[in-house]
C-alpha positions as a LaTeX table, in Angstrom:
\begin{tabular}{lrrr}
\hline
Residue & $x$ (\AA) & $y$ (\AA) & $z$ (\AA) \\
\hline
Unk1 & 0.00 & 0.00 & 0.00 \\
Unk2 & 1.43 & 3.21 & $-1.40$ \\
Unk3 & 1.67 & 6.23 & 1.41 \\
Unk4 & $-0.77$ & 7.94 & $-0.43$ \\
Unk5 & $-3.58$ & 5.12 & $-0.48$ \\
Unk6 & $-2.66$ & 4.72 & 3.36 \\
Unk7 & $-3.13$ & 8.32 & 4.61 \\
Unk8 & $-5.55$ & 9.37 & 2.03 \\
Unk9 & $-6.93$ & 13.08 & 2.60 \\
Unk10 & $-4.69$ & 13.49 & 5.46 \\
Unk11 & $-1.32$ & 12.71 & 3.67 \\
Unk12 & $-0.88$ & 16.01 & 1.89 \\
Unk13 & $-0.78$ & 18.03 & 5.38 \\
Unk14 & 1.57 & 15.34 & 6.45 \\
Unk15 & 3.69 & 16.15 & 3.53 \\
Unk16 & 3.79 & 19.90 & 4.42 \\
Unk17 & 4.30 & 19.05 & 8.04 \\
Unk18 & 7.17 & 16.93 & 6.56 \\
Unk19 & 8.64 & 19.96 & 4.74 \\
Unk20 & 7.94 & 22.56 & 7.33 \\
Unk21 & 10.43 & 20.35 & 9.49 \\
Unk22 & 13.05 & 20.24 & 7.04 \\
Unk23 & 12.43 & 24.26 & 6.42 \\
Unk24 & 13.24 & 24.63 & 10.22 \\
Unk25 & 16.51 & 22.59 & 9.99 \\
Unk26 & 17.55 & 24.70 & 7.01 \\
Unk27 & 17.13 & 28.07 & 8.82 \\
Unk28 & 19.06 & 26.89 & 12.02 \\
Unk29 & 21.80 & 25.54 & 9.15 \\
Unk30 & 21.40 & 29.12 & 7.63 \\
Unk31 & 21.82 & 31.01 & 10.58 \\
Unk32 & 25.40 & 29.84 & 12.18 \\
Unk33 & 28.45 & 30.96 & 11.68 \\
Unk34 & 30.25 & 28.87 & 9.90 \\
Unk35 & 33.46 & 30.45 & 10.60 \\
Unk36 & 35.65 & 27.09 & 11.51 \\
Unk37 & 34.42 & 25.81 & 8.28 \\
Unk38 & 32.59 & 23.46 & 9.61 \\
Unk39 & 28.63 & 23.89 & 9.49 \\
Unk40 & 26.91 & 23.02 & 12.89 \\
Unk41 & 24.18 & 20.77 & 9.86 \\
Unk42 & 26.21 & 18.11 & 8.27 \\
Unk43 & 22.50 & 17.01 & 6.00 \\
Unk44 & 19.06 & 16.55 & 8.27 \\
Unk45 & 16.79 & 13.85 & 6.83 \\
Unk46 & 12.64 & 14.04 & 7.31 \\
Unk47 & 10.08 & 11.31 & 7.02 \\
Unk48 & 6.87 & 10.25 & 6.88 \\
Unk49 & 6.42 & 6.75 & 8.48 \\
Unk50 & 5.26 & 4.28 & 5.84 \\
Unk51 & 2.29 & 2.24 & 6.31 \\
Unk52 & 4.25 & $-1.15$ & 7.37 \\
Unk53 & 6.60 & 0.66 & 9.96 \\
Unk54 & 3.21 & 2.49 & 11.42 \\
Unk55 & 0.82 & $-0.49$ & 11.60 \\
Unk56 & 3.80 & $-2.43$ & 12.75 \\
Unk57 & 4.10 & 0.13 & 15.91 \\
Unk58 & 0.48 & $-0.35$ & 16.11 \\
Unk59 & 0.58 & $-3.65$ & 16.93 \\
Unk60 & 3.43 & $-3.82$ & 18.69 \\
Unk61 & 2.03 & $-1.15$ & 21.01 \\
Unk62 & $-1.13$ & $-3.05$ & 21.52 \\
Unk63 & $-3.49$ & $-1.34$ & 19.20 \\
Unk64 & $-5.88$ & $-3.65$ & 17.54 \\
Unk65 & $-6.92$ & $-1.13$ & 14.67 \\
Unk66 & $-4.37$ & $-0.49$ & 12.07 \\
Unk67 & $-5.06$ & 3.33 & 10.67 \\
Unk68 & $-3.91$ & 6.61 & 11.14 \\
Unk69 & $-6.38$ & 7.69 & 12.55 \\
Unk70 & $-5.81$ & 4.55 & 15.25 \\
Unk71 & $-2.30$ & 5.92 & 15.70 \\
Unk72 & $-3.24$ & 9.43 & 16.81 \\
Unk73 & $-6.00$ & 7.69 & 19.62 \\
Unk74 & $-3.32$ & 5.94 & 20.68 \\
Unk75 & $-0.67$ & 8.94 & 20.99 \\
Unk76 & 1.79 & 7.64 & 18.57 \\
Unk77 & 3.39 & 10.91 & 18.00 \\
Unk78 & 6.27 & 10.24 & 15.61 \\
Unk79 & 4.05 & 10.05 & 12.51 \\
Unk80 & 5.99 & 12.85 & 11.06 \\
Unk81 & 9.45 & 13.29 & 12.42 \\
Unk82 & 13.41 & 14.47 & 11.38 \\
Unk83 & 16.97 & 13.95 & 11.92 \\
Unk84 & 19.31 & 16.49 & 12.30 \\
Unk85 & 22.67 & 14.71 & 12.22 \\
Unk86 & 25.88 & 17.59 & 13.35 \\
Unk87 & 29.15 & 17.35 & 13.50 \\
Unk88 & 29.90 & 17.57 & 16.63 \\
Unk89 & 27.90 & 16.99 & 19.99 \\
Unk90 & 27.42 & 20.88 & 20.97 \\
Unk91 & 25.69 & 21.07 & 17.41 \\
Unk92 & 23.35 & 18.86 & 18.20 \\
Unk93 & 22.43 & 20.54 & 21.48 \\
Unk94 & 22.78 & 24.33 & 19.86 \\
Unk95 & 20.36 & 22.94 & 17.45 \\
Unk96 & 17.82 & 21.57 & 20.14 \\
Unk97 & 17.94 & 25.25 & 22.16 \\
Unk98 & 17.57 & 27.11 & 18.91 \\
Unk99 & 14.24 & 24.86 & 18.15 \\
Unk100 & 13.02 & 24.88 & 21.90 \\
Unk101 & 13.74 & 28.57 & 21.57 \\
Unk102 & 11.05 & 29.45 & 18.39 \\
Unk103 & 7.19 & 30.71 & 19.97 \\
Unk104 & 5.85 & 27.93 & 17.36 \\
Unk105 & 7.53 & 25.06 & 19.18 \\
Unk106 & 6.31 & 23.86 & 22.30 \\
Unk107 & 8.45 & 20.72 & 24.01 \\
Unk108 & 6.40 & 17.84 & 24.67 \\
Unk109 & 9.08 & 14.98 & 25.53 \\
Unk110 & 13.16 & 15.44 & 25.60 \\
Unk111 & 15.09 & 12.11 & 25.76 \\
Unk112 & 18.36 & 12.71 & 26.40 \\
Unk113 & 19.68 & 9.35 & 25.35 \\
Unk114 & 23.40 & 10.80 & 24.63 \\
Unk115 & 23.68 & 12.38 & 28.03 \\
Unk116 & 22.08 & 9.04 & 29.12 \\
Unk117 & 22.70 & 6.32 & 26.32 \\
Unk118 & 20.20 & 3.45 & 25.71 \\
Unk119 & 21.94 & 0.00 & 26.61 \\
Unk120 & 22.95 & $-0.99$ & 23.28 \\
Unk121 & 25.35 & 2.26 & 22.67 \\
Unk122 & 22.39 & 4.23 & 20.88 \\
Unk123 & 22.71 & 8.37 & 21.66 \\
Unk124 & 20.85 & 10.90 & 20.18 \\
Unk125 & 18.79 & 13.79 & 21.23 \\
Unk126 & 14.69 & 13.26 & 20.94 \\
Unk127 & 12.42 & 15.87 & 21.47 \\
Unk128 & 8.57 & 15.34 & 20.80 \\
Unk129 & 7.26 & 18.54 & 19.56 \\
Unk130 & 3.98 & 20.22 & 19.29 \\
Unk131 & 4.18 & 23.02 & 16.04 \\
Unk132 & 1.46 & 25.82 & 16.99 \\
Unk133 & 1.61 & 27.06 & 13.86 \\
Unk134 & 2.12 & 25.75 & 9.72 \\
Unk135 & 0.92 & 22.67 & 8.66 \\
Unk136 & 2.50 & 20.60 & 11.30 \\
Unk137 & 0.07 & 21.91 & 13.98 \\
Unk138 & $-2.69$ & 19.69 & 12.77 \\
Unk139 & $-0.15$ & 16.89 & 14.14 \\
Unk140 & $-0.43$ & 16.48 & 18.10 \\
Unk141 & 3.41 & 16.14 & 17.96 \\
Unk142 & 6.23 & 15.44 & 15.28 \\
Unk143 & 9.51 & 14.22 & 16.44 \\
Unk144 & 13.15 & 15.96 & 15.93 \\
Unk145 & 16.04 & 13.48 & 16.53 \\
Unk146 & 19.86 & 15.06 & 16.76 \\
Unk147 & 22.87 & 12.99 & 16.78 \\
Unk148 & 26.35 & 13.16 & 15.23 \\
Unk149 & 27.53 & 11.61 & 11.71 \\
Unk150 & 29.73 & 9.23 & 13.74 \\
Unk151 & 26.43 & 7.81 & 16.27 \\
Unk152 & 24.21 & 8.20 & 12.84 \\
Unk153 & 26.43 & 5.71 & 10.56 \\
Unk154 & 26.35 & 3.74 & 13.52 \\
Unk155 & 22.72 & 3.20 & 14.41 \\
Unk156 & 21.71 & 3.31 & 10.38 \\
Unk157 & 23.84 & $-0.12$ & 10.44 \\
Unk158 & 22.20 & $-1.39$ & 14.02 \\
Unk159 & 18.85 & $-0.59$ & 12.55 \\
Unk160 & 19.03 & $-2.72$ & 9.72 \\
Unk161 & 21.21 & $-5.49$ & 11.62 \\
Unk162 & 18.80 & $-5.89$ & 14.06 \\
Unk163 & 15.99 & $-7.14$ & 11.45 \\
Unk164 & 17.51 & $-10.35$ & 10.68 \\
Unk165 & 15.97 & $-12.57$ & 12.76 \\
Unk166 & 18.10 & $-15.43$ & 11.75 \\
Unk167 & 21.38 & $-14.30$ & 12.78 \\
Unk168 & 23.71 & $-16.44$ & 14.24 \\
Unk169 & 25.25 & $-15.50$ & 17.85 \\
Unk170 & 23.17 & $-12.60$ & 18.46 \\
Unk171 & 24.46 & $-12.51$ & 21.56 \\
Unk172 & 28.00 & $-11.55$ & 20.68 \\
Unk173 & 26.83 & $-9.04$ & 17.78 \\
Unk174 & 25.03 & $-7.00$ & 20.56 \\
Unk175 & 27.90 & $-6.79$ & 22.28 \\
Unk176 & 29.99 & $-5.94$ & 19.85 \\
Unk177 & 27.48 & $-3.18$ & 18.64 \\
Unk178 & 27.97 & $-1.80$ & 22.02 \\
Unk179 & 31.26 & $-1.91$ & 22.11 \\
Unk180 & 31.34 & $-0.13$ & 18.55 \\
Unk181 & 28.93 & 2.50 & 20.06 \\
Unk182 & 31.30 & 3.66 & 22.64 \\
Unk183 & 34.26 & 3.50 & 20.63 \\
Unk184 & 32.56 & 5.99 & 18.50 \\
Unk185 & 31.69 & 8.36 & 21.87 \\
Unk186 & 35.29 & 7.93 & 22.78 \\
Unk187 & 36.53 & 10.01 & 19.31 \\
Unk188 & 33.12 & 12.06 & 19.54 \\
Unk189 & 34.44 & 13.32 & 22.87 \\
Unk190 & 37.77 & 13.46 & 21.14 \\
Unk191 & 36.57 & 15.27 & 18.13 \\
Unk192 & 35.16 & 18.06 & 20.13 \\
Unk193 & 37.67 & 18.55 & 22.50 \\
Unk194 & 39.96 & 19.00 & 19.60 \\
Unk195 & 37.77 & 21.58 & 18.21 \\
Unk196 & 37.40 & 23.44 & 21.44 \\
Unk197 & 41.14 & 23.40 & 21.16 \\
Unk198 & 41.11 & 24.86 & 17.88 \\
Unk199 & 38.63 & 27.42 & 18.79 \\
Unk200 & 40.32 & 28.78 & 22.17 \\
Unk201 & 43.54 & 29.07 & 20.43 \\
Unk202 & 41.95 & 31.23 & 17.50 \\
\hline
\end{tabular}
């Protein structure tokens, strides 16, 4: 079922929610400095959740209807969400205070999973949003996730490792996944102590 068929009348406000997300992430992009050469944005990514992934939350949630309209009763709010993915760690929280800091967005939810990382290595920054104005405030909430490229290469490849159900010694890939996820904190932390080096000295 094409995301069109799925959504029906309500998908083209989900596309303009959709693209009033990624016009946010382009001003904050816009609007720094730049001067280090090295833009706070490295690329932000937005979505609409396809049918599968939604009814499959559904379910999984313990809904027993499988619309959208099912979705919003039962507060799935990350129908319409984006990534920011930065650099470096400040970026990600520079671009979190810049969003919290707009009189459109109103914070529902912050997860702090890099300050507090998930068990398997995952950190990123998740706030649940409610838009009060544009398209996206016919959405109860969108989600924003910020991370950096090095945690975003990582869980794009955890995402689609964790799917294969058949995998032999699961066991030991988890752990190795962790142990990959804090290898890749250890030069984050590395990374931007370097370029508050850099910075100080200038």
């Amino acid at each position: 079922m094409t995301p069109e068929d799925y959504y029906a009348a309500s998908y083209p406000a989900l596309v303009a929610a959709r693209n009033q997300l990624d016009a946010l992430a382009d001003e904050f992009a816009s609007q720094q400095d730049g001067s280090d050469d090295l833009k706070p944005v490295v690329y932000h990514t937005s979505r609409i959740k396809s049918p599968e992934s939604l009814t499959e939350k559904i379910l999984r949630e313990g809904g027993t209807g499988t619309t959208f309209s099912d979705a919003l009763e039962m507060g799935i709010n990350d129908v319409v969400g984006t990534r920011i993915v930065c650099a470096f760690t400040d970026d990600a929280y520079a671009a979190a205070d810049w969003l919290l800091a707009r009189p459109e967005v109103e914070l529902l939810v912050r997860k702090d999973y890099i300050a507090n990382p998930k068990p398997n290595g995952y950190r990123s920054l998740h706030l649940i949003l409610h838009l009060t104005e544009g398209p996206a405030s016919m959405l109860p909430a969108v989600e924003v996730q910020l991370r950096t490229i090095a945690i975003d290469f990582w869980a794009t490849l955890e995402h689609k490792m964790k799917y294969k159900k058949s995998i032999a010694n699961s066991e030991l890939m988890s752990r190795e996944l962790k142990r990959c996820a804090d290898e890749i904190t250890a030069v984050d932390l590395s990374m931007q102590a370097l370029r508050n080096a850099i910075r100080d000295a200038e």
